[in-house]
Amino acid sequence: MRKMAFGWYGGWGGRGYRWMFYLTGRPGWLRFGFSPGWLGRSPTGLPPTATYLLQTGQLPRFVSWMKEQWKRATTAATTTAAPTKEQEIAMLEEEAKFLEEQLKQIRQRLSELKKE
């Protein structure tokens, strides 16, 4: 009978603990916060970006910027209405013109390559 393989820190399948990734959806180097992987490498246990912001005093400005980005993203997502019929027609006509121009350029390039 084969033994079950255990990864580092007792995780299954050799991946170690994945709870922080599953919680945030971001790997440790991308998160702004505690990650077990930074213990011993960083004096605070935070990733390099967070440590830099703390040491340089830029954290309050970064936090206010993040709040502004969050506010902008949530208001854009909630206030976006479906386009009217006229807006949709104009948008589709513009898209058709763009695609026709691309097709024209592709055909021109094909004819240049065939002549060579």
Coordinates of N, CA and C in Angstrom, one line a residue:
M1 N 0.8 -1.2 0.0 CA 0.0 0.0 0.0 C 0.9 1.2 0.0
R2 N 0.6 2.2 -0.8 CA 1.4 3.4 -0.9 C 1.0 4.4 0.1
K3 N 2.0 5.1 0.6 CA 1.7 6.2 1.6 C 1.3 7.5 0.9
M4 N 0.5 8.2 1.6 CA 0.0 9.5 1.1 C 1.1 10.5 1.2
A5 N 1.3 11.3 0.1 CA 2.4 12.3 0.1 C 2.0 13.6 0.8
F6 N 2.8 14.0 1.7 CA 2.5 15.3 2.4 C 3.5 16.3 2.0
G7 N 3.1 17.5 1.8 CA 4.0 18.6 1.4 C 4.6 19.3 2.6
W8 N 5.2 20.4 2.4 CA 5.8 21.2 3.5 C 4.7 21.7 4.4
Y9 N 4.9 21.8 5.6 CA 4.0 22.3 6.7 C 2.8 21.4 6.8
G10 N 2.9 20.2 6.3 CA 1.8 19.2 6.5 C 0.6 19.4 5.5
G11 N 0.8 20.2 4.4 CA -0.2 20.3 3.4 C -0.4 19.1 2.5
W12 N -1.4 19.0 1.8 CA -1.7 17.9 0.9 C -1.1 18.2 -0.4
G13 N -0.5 17.1 -1.1 CA -0.1 17.2 -2.5 C 1.2 18.0 -2.7
G14 N 1.9 18.3 -1.7 CA 3.2 19.0 -1.8 C 3.1 20.5 -2.1
R15 N 1.9 21.1 -1.9 CA 1.7 22.5 -2.1 C 1.8 23.3 -0.8
G16 N 1.9 22.7 0.3 CA 1.9 23.4 1.6 C 0.6 24.0 1.9
Y17 N 0.6 24.9 2.9 CA -0.7 25.6 3.2 C -1.1 26.5 2.2
R18 N -2.3 26.4 1.7 CA -2.8 27.3 0.6 C -4.0 28.2 1.2
W19 N -4.2 28.2 2.5 CA -5.3 28.9 3.0 C -5.3 30.4 2.7
M20 N -4.1 31.0 2.7 CA -4.1 32.5 2.4 C -4.4 32.7 1.0
F21 N -3.9 31.9 0.1 CA -4.2 32.1 -1.3 C -5.7 31.9 -1.6
Y22 N -6.3 30.8 -1.0 CA -7.7 30.6 -1.2 C -8.5 31.7 -0.6
L23 N -8.1 32.3 0.5 CA -8.8 33.4 1.1 C -8.8 34.7 0.3
T24 N -7.6 35.0 -0.3 CA -7.5 36.3 -1.0 C -7.5 36.1 -2.5
G25 N -7.1 35.0 -3.0 CA -7.0 34.8 -4.5 C -5.8 35.4 -5.0
R26 N -4.8 35.8 -4.2 CA -3.6 36.3 -4.7 C -2.4 35.6 -4.0
P27 N -1.3 35.4 -4.8 CA -0.1 34.8 -4.2 C 0.5 35.8 -3.2
G28 N 1.4 35.2 -2.3 CA 2.0 36.0 -1.2 C 2.7 37.2 -1.7
W29 N 3.4 37.2 -2.8 CA 4.2 38.3 -3.3 C 3.3 39.5 -3.7
L30 N 2.1 39.2 -4.0 CA 1.2 40.2 -4.5 C 0.3 40.8 -3.4
R31 N 0.1 40.1 -2.3 CA -0.8 40.5 -1.3 C -0.1 41.6 -0.5
F32 N -0.9 42.5 0.0 CA -0.4 43.5 1.0 C -0.9 43.1 2.4
G33 N -0.1 42.3 3.0 CA -0.5 41.8 4.3 C 0.4 40.6 4.7
F34 N 0.0 40.0 5.8 CA 0.8 38.9 6.4 C 0.8 37.7 5.4
S35 N 2.0 37.1 5.3 CA 2.1 35.9 4.6 C 3.2 35.0 5.3
P36 N 2.9 33.7 5.6 CA 3.8 32.9 6.3 C 5.2 32.8 5.6
G37 N 5.2 33.0 4.3 CA 6.4 32.9 3.5 C 7.4 34.0 3.7
W38 N 6.9 35.1 4.3 CA 7.8 36.3 4.5 C 8.4 36.2 5.9
L39 N 8.0 35.3 6.8 CA 8.5 35.2 8.1 C 10.0 34.9 8.0
G40 N 10.9 35.6 8.7 CA 12.3 35.3 8.7 C 13.0 36.1 7.6
R41 N 12.3 36.5 6.5 CA 12.9 37.2 5.4 C 12.7 38.7 5.6
S42 N 11.6 39.0 6.3 CA 11.2 40.4 6.5 C 11.1 40.7 8.0
P43 N 11.5 41.8 8.5 CA 11.4 42.1 9.9 C 9.9 42.1 10.4
T44 N 9.0 42.4 9.6 CA 7.6 42.6 10.0 C 6.8 41.4 9.6
G45 N 7.3 40.5 8.7 CA 6.5 39.4 8.2 C 5.6 39.8 7.0
L46 N 5.8 41.0 6.5 CA 5.1 41.6 5.4 C 5.9 41.5 4.1
P47 N 5.3 41.5 3.0 CA 6.0 41.5 1.7 C 6.8 42.7 1.5
P48 N 7.8 42.7 0.6 CA 8.7 43.9 0.4 C 7.9 45.2 0.2
T49 N 6.9 45.2 -0.6 CA 6.1 46.4 -0.9 C 5.5 47.0 0.4
A50 N 4.9 46.2 1.2 CA 4.4 46.7 2.4 C 5.4 47.2 3.4
T51 N 6.5 46.5 3.5 CA 7.6 46.9 4.3 C 8.2 48.3 3.8
Y52 N 8.3 48.5 2.5 CA 8.8 49.7 2.0 C 7.8 50.9 2.3
L53 N 6.6 50.6 2.1 CA 5.6 51.7 2.4 C 5.6 52.1 3.9
L54 N 5.8 51.1 4.8 CA 5.8 51.4 6.2 C 7.1 52.1 6.6
Q55 N 8.2 51.8 6.0 CA 9.5 52.4 6.4 C 9.6 53.8 5.8
T56 N 9.0 54.1 4.7 CA 9.1 55.4 4.1 C 8.0 56.4 4.5
G57 N 7.0 55.9 5.2 CA 6.0 56.7 5.7 C 4.9 57.0 4.6
Q58 N 4.9 56.2 3.5 CA 4.0 56.5 2.4 C 2.7 55.7 2.6
L59 N 2.5 55.0 3.7 CA 1.4 54.1 3.9 C 0.1 54.9 3.9
P60 N -0.1 56.0 4.6 CA -1.4 56.7 4.6 C -1.8 57.2 3.2
R61 N -0.8 57.7 2.5 CA -1.1 58.1 1.1 C -1.6 56.9 0.2
F62 N -0.9 55.8 0.4 CA -1.3 54.6 -0.4 C -2.7 54.1 0.0
V63 N -3.0 54.1 1.3 CA -4.3 53.7 1.8 C -5.4 54.6 1.2
S64 N -5.2 55.9 1.2 CA -6.2 56.8 0.7 C -6.3 56.6 -0.8
W65 N -5.2 56.3 -1.5 CA -5.3 56.1 -3.0 C -6.1 54.8 -3.2
M66 N -5.9 53.7 -2.4 CA -6.6 52.5 -2.6 C -8.1 52.7 -2.3
K67 N -8.4 53.5 -1.3 CA -9.9 53.8 -1.1 C -10.5 54.5 -2.2
E68 N -9.8 55.4 -2.8 CA -10.3 56.1 -4.0 C -10.5 55.2 -5.2
Q69 N -9.6 54.3 -5.4 CA -9.7 53.3 -6.5 C -10.9 52.4 -6.2
W70 N -11.1 52.0 -5.0 CA -12.2 51.1 -4.7 C -13.5 51.8 -4.9
K71 N -13.6 53.1 -4.5 CA -14.8 53.9 -4.6 C -15.1 54.1 -6.1
R72 N -14.1 54.4 -6.9 CA -14.3 54.6 -8.3 C -14.7 53.3 -9.0
A73 N -14.1 52.2 -8.6 CA -14.5 50.9 -9.3 C -15.9 50.5 -8.9
T74 N -16.3 50.7 -7.6 CA -17.7 50.2 -7.2 C -18.7 51.2 -7.8
T75 N -18.5 52.5 -7.9 CA -19.5 53.3 -8.4 C -19.6 53.1 -9.9
A76 N -18.5 52.8 -10.6 CA -18.6 52.6 -12.1 C -19.4 51.3 -12.3
A77 N -19.2 50.3 -11.5 CA -19.9 49.0 -11.7 C -21.4 49.1 -11.3
T78 N -21.7 50.0 -10.4 CA -23.1 50.0 -10.0 C -23.9 51.0 -10.8
T79 N -23.3 52.1 -11.3 CA -24.0 53.1 -12.0 C -24.1 52.9 -13.5
T80 N -23.4 51.9 -14.0 CA -23.4 51.7 -15.5 C -24.7 51.2 -15.9
A81 N -25.4 51.9 -16.8 CA -26.7 51.4 -17.3 C -26.5 50.8 -18.7
A82 N -27.5 50.1 -19.2 CA -27.4 49.5 -20.5 C -27.5 50.6 -21.5
P83 N -26.8 50.5 -22.6 CA -26.8 51.6 -23.6 C -28.2 51.6 -24.3
T84 N -28.5 52.8 -24.8 CA -29.8 53.0 -25.5 C -29.6 52.3 -26.9
K85 N -30.7 52.2 -27.6 CA -30.7 51.6 -29.0 C -29.8 52.4 -29.9
E86 N -29.9 53.8 -29.8 CA -29.1 54.6 -30.7 C -27.6 54.5 -30.3
Q87 N -27.3 54.4 -29.0 CA -25.9 54.3 -28.6 C -25.3 53.0 -29.1
E88 N -26.1 51.9 -29.0 CA -25.6 50.6 -29.4 C -25.4 50.6 -30.9
I89 N -26.3 51.2 -31.7 CA -26.1 51.3 -33.2 C -24.9 52.0 -33.5
A90 N -24.6 53.1 -32.9 CA -23.4 53.9 -33.2 C -22.2 53.1 -32.8
M91 N -22.2 52.4 -31.7 CA -21.1 51.7 -31.2 C -20.8 50.5 -32.2
L92 N -21.8 49.8 -32.7 CA -21.6 48.7 -33.6 C -21.1 49.2 -35.0
E93 N -21.6 50.4 -35.4 CA -21.1 50.9 -36.7 C -19.7 51.3 -36.6
E94 N -19.3 51.9 -35.5 CA -17.9 52.2 -35.3 C -17.0 51.0 -35.3
E95 N -17.5 49.9 -34.6 CA -16.8 48.6 -34.6 C -16.6 48.1 -36.0
A96 N -17.7 48.1 -36.8 CA -17.7 47.6 -38.1 C -16.7 48.4 -39.0
K97 N -16.6 49.7 -38.9 CA -15.6 50.5 -39.6 C -14.2 50.1 -39.2
F98 N -14.0 49.9 -37.9 CA -12.7 49.5 -37.5 C -12.3 48.1 -38.0
L99 N -13.2 47.2 -38.0 CA -12.9 45.8 -38.5 C -12.7 45.8 -40.0
E100 N -13.4 46.6 -40.7 CA -13.2 46.7 -42.2 C -11.8 47.3 -42.5
E101 N -11.4 48.3 -41.7 CA -10.1 48.9 -41.9 C -9.0 47.8 -41.6
Q102 N -9.2 47.0 -40.6 CA -8.2 46.0 -40.3 C -8.2 44.9 -41.4
L103 N -9.3 44.5 -41.9 CA -9.4 43.6 -43.0 C -8.7 44.1 -44.2
K104 N -8.9 45.4 -44.5 CA -8.2 46.0 -45.6 C -6.7 45.9 -45.5
Q105 N -6.2 46.2 -44.3 CA -4.8 46.2 -44.1 C -4.2 44.8 -44.2
I106 N -5.0 43.8 -43.7 CA -4.6 42.4 -43.8 C -4.5 41.9 -45.3
R107 N -5.5 42.3 -46.0 CA -5.5 41.9 -47.5 C -4.3 42.6 -48.2
Q108 N -4.1 43.9 -47.9 CA -3.0 44.6 -48.5 C -1.6 43.9 -48.2
R109 N -1.4 43.5 -46.9 CA -0.2 42.8 -46.5 C -0.1 41.5 -47.2
L110 N -1.2 40.7 -47.4 CA -1.2 39.5 -48.1 C -0.8 39.6 -49.5
S111 N -1.3 40.6 -50.2 CA -0.9 40.8 -51.6 C 0.6 41.2 -51.7
E112 N 1.1 42.0 -50.7 CA 2.5 42.3 -50.7 C 3.4 41.1 -50.6
L113 N 3.0 40.2 -49.7 CA 3.7 39.0 -49.5 C 3.7 38.0 -50.7
K114 N 2.5 38.0 -51.4 CA 2.4 37.1 -52.5 C 3.3 37.6 -53.7
K115 N 3.5 38.9 -53.8 CA 4.3 39.5 -54.9 C 5.7 39.2 -54.7
E116 N 6.2 39.1 -53.5 CA 7.6 38.8 -53.2 C 8.1 37.5 -53.6

